PDB file of C-alpha atoms and ligand atoms in Angstrom:
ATOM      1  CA  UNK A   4       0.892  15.031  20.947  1.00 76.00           C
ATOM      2  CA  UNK A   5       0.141  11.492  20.058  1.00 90.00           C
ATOM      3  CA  UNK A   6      -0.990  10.320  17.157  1.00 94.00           C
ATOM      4  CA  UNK A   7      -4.178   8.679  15.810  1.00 97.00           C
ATOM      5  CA  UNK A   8      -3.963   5.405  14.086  1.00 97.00           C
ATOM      6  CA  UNK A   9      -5.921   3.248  12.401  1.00 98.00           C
ATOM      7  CA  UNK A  10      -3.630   0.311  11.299  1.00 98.00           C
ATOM      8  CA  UNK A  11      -4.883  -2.845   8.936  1.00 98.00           C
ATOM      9  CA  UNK A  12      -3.136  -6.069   9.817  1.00 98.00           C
ATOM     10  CA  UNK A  13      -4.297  -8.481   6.927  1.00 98.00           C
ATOM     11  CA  UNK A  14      -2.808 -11.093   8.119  1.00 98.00           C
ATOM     12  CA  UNK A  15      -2.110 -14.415   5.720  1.00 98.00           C
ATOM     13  CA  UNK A  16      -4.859 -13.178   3.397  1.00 98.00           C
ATOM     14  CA  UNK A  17      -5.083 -11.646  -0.184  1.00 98.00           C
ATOM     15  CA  UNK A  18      -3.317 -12.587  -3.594  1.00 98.00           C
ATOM     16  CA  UNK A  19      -1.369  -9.527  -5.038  1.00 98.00           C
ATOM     17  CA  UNK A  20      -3.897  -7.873  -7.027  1.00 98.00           C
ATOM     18  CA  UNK A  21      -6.421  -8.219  -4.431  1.00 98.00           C
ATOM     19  CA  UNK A  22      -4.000  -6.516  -1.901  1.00 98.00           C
ATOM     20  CA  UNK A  23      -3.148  -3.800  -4.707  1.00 97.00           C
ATOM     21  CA  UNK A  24      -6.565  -2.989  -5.488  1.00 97.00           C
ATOM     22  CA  UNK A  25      -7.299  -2.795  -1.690  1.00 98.00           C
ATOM     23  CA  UNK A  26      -4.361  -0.485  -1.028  1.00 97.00           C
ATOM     24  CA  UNK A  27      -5.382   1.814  -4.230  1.00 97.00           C
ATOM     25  CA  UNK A  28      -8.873   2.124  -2.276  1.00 97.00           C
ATOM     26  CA  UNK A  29      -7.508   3.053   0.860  1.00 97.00           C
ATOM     27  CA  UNK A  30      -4.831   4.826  -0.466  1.00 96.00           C
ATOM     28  CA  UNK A  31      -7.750   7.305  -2.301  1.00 94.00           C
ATOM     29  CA  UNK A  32     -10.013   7.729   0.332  1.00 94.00           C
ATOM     30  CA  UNK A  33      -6.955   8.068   3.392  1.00 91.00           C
ATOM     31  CA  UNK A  34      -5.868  11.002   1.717  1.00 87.00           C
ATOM     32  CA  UNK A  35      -9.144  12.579   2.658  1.00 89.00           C
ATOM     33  CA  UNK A  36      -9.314  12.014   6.158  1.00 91.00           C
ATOM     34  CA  UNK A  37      -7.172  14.340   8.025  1.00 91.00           C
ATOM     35  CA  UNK A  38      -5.390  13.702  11.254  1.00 94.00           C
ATOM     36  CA  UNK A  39      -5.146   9.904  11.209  1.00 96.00           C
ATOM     37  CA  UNK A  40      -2.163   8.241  10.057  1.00 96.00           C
ATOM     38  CA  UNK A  41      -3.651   4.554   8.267  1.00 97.00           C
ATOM     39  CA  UNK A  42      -1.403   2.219   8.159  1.00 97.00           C
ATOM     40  CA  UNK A  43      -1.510  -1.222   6.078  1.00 98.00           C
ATOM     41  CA  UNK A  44       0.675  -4.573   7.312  1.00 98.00           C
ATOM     42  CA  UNK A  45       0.337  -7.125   4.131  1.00 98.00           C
ATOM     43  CA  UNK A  46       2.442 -10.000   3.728  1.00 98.00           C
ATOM     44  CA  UNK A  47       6.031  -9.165   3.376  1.00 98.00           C
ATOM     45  CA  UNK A  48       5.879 -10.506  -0.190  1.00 98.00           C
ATOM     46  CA  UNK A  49       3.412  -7.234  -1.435  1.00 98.00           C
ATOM     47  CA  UNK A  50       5.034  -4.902   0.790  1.00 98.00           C
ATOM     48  CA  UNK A  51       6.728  -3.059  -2.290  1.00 98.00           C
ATOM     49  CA  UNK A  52       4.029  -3.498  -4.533  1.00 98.00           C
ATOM     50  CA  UNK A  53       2.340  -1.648  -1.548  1.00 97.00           C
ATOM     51  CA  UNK A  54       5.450   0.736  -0.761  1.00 96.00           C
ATOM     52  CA  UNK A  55       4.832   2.038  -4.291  1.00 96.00           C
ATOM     53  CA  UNK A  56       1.657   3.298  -4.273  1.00 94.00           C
ATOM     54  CA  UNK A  57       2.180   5.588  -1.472  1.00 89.00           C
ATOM     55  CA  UNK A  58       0.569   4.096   1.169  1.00 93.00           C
ATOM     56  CA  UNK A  59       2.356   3.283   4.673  1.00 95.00           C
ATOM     57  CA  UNK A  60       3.025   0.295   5.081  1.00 98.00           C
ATOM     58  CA  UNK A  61       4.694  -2.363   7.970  1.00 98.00           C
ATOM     59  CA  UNK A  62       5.655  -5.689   8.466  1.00 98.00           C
ATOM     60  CA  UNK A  63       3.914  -8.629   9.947  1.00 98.00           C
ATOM     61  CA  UNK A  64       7.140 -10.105  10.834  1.00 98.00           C
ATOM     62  CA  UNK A  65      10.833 -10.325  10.629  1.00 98.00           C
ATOM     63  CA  UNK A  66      13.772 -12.468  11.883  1.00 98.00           C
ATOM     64  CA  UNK A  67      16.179 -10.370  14.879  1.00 98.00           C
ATOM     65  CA  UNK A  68      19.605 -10.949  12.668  1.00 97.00           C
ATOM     66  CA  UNK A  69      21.225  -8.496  10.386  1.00 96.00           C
ATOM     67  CA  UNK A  70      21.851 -11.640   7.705  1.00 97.00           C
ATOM     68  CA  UNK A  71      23.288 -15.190   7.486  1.00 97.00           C
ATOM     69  CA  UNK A  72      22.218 -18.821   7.378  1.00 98.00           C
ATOM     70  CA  UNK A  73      18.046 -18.591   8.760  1.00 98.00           C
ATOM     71  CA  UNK A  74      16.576 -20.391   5.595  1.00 98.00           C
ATOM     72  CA  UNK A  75      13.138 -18.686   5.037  1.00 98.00           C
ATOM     73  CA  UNK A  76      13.231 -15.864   7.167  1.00 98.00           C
ATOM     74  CA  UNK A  77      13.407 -12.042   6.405  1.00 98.00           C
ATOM     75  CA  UNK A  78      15.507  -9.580   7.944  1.00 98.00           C
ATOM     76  CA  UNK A  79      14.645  -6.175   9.163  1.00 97.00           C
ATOM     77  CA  UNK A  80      16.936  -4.139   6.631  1.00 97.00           C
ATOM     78  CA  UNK A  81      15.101  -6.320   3.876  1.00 98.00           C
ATOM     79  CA  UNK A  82      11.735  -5.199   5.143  1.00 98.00           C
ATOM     80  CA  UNK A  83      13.265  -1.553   5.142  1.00 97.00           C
ATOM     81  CA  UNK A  84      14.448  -2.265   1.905  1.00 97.00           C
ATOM     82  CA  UNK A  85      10.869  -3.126   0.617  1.00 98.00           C
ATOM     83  CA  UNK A  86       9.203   0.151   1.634  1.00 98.00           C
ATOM     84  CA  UNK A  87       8.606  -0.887   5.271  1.00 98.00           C
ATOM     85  CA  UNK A  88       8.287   1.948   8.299  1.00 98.00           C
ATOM     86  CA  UNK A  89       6.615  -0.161  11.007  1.00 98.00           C
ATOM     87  CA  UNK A  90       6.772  -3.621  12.173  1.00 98.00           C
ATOM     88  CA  UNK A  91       4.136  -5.846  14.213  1.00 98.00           C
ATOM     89  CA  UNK A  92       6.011  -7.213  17.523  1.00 98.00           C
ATOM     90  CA  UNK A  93       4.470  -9.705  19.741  1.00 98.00           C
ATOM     91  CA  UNK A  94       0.800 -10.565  18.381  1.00 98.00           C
ATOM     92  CA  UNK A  95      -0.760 -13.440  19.974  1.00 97.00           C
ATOM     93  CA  UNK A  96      -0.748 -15.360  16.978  1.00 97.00           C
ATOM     94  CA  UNK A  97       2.833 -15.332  16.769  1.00 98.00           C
ATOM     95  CA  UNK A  98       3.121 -15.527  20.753  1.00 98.00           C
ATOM     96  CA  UNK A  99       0.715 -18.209  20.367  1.00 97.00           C
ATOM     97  CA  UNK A 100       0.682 -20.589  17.051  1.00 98.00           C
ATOM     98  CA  UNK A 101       4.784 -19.244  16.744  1.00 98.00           C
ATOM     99  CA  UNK A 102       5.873 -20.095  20.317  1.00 98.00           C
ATOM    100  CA  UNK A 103       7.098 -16.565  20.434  1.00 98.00           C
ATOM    101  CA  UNK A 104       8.602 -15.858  23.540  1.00 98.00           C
ATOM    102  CA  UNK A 105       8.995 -12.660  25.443  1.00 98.00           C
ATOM    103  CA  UNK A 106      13.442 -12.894  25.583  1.00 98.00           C
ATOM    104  CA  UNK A 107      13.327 -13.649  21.662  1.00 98.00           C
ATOM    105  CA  UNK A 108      10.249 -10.484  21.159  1.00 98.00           C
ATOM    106  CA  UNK A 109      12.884  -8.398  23.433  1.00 98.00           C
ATOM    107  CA  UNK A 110      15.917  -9.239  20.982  1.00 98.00           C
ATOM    108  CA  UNK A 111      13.286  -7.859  18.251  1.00 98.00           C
ATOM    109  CA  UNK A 112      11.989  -4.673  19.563  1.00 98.00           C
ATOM    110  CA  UNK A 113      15.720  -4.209  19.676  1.00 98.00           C
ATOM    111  CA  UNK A 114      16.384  -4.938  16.368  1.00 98.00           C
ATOM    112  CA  UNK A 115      13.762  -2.822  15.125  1.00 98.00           C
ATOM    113  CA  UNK A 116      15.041   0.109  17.254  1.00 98.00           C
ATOM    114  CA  UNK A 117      18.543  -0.322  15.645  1.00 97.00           C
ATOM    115  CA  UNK A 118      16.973   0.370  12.382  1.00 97.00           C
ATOM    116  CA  UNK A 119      15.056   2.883  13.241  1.00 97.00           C
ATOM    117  CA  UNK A 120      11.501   1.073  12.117  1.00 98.00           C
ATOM    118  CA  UNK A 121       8.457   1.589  14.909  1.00 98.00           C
ATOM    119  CA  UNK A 122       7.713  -1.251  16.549  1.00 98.00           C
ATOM    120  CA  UNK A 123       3.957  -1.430  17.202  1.00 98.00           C
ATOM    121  CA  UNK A 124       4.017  -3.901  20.054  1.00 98.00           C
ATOM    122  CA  UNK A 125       1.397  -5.912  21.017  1.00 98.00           C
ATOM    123  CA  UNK A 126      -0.003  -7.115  24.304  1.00 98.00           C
ATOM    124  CA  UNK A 127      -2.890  -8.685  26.045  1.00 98.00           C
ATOM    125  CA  UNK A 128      -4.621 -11.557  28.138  1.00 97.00           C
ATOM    126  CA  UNK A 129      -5.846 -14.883  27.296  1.00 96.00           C
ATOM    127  CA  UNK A 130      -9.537 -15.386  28.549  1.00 94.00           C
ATOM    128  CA  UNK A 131      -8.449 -17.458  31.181  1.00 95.00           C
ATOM    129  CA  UNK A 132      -6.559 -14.292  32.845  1.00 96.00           C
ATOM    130  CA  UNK A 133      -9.356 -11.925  32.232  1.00 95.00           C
ATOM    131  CA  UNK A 134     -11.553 -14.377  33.717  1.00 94.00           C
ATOM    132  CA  UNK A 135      -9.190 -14.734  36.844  1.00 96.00           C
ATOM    133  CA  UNK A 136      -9.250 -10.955  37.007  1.00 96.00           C
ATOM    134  CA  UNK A 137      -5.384 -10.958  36.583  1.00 98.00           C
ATOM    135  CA  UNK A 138      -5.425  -9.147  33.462  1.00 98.00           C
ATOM    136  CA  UNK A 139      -3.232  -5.546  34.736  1.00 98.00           C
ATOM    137  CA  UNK A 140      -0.811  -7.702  35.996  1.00 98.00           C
ATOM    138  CA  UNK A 141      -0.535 -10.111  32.739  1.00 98.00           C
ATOM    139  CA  UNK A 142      -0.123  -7.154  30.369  1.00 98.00           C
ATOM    140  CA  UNK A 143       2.382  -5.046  32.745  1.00 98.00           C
ATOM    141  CA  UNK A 144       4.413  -7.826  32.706  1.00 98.00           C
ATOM    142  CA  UNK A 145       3.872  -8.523  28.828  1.00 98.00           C
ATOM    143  CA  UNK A 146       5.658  -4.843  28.667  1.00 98.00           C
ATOM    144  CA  UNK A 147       8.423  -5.149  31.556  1.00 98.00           C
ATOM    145  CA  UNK A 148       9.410  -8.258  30.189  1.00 98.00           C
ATOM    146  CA  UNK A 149      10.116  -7.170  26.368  1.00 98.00           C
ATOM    147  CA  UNK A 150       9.295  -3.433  25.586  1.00 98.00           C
ATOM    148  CA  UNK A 151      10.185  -1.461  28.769  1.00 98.00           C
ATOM    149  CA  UNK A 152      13.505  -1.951  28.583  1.00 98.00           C
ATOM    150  CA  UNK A 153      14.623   0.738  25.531  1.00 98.00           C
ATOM    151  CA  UNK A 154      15.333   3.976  26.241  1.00 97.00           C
ATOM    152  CA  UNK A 155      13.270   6.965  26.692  1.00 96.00           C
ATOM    153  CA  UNK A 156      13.997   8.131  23.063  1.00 95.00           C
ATOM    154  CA  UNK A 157      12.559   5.355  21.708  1.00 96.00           C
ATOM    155  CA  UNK A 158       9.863   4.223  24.076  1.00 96.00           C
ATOM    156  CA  UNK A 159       7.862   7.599  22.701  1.00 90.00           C
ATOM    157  CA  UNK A 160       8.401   6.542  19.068  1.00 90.00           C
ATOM    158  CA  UNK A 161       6.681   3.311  19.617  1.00 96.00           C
ATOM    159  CA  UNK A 162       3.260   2.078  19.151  1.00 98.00           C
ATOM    160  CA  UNK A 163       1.424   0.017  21.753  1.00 98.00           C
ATOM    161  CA  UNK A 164      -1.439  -2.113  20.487  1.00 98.00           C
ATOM    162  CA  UNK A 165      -3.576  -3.859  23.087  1.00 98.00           C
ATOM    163  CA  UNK A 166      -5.090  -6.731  22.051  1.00 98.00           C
ATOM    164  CA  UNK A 167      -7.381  -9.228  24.521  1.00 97.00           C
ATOM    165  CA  UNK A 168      -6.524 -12.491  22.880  1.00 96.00           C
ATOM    166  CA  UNK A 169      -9.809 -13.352  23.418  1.00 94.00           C
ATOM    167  CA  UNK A 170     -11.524 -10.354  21.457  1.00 94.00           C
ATOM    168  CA  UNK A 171      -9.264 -11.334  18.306  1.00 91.00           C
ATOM    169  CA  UNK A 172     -11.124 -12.502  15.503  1.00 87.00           C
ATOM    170  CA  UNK A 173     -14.203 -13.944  17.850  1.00 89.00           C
ATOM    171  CA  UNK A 174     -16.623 -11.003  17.280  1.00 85.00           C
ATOM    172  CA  UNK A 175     -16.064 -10.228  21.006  1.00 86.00           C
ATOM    173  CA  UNK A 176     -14.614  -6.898  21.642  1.00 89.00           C
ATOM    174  CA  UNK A 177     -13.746  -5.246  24.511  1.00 90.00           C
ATOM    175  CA  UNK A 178     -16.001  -3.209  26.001  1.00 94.00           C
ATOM    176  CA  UNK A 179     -14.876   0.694  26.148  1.00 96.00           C
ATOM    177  CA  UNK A 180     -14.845   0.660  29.786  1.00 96.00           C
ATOM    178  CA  UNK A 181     -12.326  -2.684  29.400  1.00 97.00           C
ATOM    179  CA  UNK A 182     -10.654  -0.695  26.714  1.00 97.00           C
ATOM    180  CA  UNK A 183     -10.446   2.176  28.571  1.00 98.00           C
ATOM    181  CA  UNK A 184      -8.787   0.901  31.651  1.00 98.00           C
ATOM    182  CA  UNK A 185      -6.448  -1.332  30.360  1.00 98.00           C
ATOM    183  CA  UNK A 186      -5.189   1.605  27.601  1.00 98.00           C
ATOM    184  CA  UNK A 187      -5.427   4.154  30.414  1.00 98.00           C
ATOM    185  CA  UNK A 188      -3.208   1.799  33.030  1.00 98.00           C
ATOM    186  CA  UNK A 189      -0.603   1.337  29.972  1.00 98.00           C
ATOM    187  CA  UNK A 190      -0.275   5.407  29.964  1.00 98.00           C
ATOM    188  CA  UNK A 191       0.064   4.997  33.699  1.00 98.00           C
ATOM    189  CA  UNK A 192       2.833   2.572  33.313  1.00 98.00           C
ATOM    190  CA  UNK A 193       4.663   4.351  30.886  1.00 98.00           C
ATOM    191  CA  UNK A 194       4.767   7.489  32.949  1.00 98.00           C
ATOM    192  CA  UNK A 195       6.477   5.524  35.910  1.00 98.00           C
ATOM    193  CA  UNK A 196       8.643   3.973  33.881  1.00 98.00           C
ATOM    194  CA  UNK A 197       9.634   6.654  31.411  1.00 98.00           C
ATOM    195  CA  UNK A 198       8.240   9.995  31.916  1.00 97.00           C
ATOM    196  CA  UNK A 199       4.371  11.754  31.809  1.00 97.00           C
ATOM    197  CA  UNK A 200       5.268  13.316  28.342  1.00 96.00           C
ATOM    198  CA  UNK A 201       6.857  10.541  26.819  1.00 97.00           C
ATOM    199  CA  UNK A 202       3.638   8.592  27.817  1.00 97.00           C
ATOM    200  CA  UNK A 203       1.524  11.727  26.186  1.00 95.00           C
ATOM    201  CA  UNK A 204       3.145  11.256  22.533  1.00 94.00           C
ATOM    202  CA  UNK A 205       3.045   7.179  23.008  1.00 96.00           C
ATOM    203  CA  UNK A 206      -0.014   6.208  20.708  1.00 97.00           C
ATOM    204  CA  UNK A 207      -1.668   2.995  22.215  1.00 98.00           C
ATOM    205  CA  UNK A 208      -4.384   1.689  20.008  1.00 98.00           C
ATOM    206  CA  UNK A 209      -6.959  -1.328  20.088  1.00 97.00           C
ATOM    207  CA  UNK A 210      -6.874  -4.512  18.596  1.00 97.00           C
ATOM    208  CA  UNK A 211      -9.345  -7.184  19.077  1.00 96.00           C
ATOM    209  CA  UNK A 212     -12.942  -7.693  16.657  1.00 94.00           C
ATOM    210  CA  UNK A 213     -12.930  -3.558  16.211  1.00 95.00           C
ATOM    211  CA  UNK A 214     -15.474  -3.237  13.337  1.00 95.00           C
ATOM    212  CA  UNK A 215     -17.332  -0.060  11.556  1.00 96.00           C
ATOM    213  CA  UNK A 216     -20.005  -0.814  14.544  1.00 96.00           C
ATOM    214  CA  UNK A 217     -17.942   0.018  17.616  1.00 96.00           C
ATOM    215  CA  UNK A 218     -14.425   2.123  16.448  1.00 97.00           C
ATOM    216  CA  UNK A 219     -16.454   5.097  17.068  1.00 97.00           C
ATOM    217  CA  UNK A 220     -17.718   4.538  20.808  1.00 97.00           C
ATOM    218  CA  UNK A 221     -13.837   2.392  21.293  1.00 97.00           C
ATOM    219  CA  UNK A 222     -11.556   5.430  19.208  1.00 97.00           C
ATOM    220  CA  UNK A 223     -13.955   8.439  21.988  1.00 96.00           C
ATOM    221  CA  UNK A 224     -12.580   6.713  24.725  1.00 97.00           C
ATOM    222  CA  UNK A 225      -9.503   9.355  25.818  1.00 97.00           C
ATOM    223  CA  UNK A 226      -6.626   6.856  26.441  1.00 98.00           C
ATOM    224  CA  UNK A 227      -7.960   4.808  23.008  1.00 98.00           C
ATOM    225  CA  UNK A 228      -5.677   6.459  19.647  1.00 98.00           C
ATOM    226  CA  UNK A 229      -7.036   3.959  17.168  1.00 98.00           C
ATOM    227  CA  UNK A 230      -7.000   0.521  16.153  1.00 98.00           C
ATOM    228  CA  UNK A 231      -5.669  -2.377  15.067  1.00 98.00           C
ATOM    229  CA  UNK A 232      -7.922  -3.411  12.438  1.00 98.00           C
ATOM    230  CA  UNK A 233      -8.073  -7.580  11.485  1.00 97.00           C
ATOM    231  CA  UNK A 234     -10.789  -8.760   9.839  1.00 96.00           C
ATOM    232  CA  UNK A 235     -12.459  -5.708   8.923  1.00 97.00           C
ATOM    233  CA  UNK A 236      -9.221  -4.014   7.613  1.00 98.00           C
ATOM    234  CA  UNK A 237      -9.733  -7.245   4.311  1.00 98.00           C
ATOM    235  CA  UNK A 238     -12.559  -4.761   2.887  1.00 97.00           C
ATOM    236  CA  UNK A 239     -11.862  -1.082   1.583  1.00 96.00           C
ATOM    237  CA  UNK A 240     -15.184   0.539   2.750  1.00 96.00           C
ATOM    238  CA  UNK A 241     -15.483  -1.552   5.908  1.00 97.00           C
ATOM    239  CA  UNK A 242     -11.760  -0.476   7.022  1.00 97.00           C
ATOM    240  CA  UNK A 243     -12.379   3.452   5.433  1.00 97.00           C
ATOM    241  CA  UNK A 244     -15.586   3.755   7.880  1.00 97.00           C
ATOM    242  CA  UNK A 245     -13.205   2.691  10.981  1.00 97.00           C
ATOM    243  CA  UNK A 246     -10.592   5.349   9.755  1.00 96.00           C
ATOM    244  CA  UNK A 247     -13.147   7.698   9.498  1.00 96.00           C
ATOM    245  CA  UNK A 248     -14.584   7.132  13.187  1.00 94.00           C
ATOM    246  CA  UNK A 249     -12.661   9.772  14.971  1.00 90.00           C
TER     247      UNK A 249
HETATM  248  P1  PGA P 317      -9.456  -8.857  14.368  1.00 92.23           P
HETATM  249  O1  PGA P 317      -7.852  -8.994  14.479  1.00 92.23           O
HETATM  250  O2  PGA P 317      -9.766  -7.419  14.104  1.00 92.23           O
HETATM  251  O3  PGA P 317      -9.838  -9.748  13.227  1.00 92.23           O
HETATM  252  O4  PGA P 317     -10.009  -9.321  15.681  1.00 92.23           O
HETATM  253  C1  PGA P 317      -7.082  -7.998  15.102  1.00 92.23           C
HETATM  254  C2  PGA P 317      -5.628  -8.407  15.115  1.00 92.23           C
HETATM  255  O5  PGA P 317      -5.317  -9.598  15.249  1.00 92.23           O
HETATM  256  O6  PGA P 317      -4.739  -7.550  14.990  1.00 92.23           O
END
């Protein structure tokens, strides 16, 4: 069975007591909600501050090489080394801002694979696609290109988040029926690919302006596991009432 996730991405936000103090809240009120696994993805710099007070936590980001000469840049078996279980692949903002593209987001599912840390990859459509009605074939090929490619043993330990690039951070979400089919066509692809019960334990969650005011009606929708939680994952009780909305 898959599992239900509700997963903070705070982004480039928070100085390290704020994100400790944050983390303590969550931490506290997670353990009472049963059945969801929360997840938090600080900056890399607070991930062991993070690591040590028990609460799951991923990366944002990582460089694809064991070690060597990449001034600045963190490697996976350093994130492991901080406390890290999970690691964002593919988010717009690094598609976007980053220049990100789907060969070098290939090489990194890879590398996360190799060291056994879940990549939770992320997909989605610009407006301009969703507005050309092209959005299926956008995403499909979002996962063909750099996901699809591992093998069935891995493909069910990884996390897809869908994200419209046009819901993040705008205060437009996707609309559960939007939601719904995109999440639902995902599955569908998955079970072509790979296999109906591999699809069945892959967890595919929401990311795009999910708030306390629509997780619930977005987290009922069958082929919706959870979310990917922005700007609303920056504020314990705001984030706590999404993780509660299953
Ligand atoms: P948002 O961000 O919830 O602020 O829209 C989601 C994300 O980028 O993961």
């Amino acid at each position: 069975m898959r599992n239900k996730i509700v997963a903070g991405n705070w982004k480039m936000n928070l100085l390290l007591a704020e994100a400790i103090d944050l983390g303590r809240k969550i931490k506290e009120a997670a353990s009472e909600i049963e059945g969801v696994q929360v997840l938090l993805f600080p900056s890399s710099i607070y991930l062991k501050s993070l690591a040590e007070i028990a609460i799951p936590v991923g990366a944002q980001n990582f460089y694809p090489a064991e070690n060597g000469a990449f001034t600045g840049e963190i490697s996976i078996s350093q994130l492991k080394d901080c406390g890290a279980t999970h690691v964002l692949i593919g988010h717009s903002e690094r598609r976007a801002i980053f220049g990100e593209q789907a060969d070098f987001l290939k090489q990194k599912v890879d590398s996360a694979i190799a060291h056994k840390i879940t990549p939770v990859f992320c997909c989605g459509e610009p407006l301009e696609i969703r507005e050309a009605g092209t959005e299926l074939v956008y995403v499909k090929r979002q996962l063909e290109e750099s996901l699809f490619h591992i093998l069935p043993e891995n493909m069910q330990n990884c996390i897809v988040a869908y994200e419209p690039v046009w819901a993040i951070g705008t205060g437009k979400t996707a609309t559960v029926a939007q939601a719904e089919e995109m999440h639902r066509s995902i599955r569908n692809w998955i079970t072509e690919k790979y296999t109906e019960t591999i699809a069945q334990n892959c967890s595919i969650i929401y990311g795009g302006s999910c708030n306390v005011s629509n997780a619930q009606e977005l987290f009922s929708s069958p082929n919706v596991d959870g979310g990917l939680i922005g700007g609303a994952s920056l504020q314990a009780e705001s984030f706590i009432k999404i993780a509660q909305s299953f």
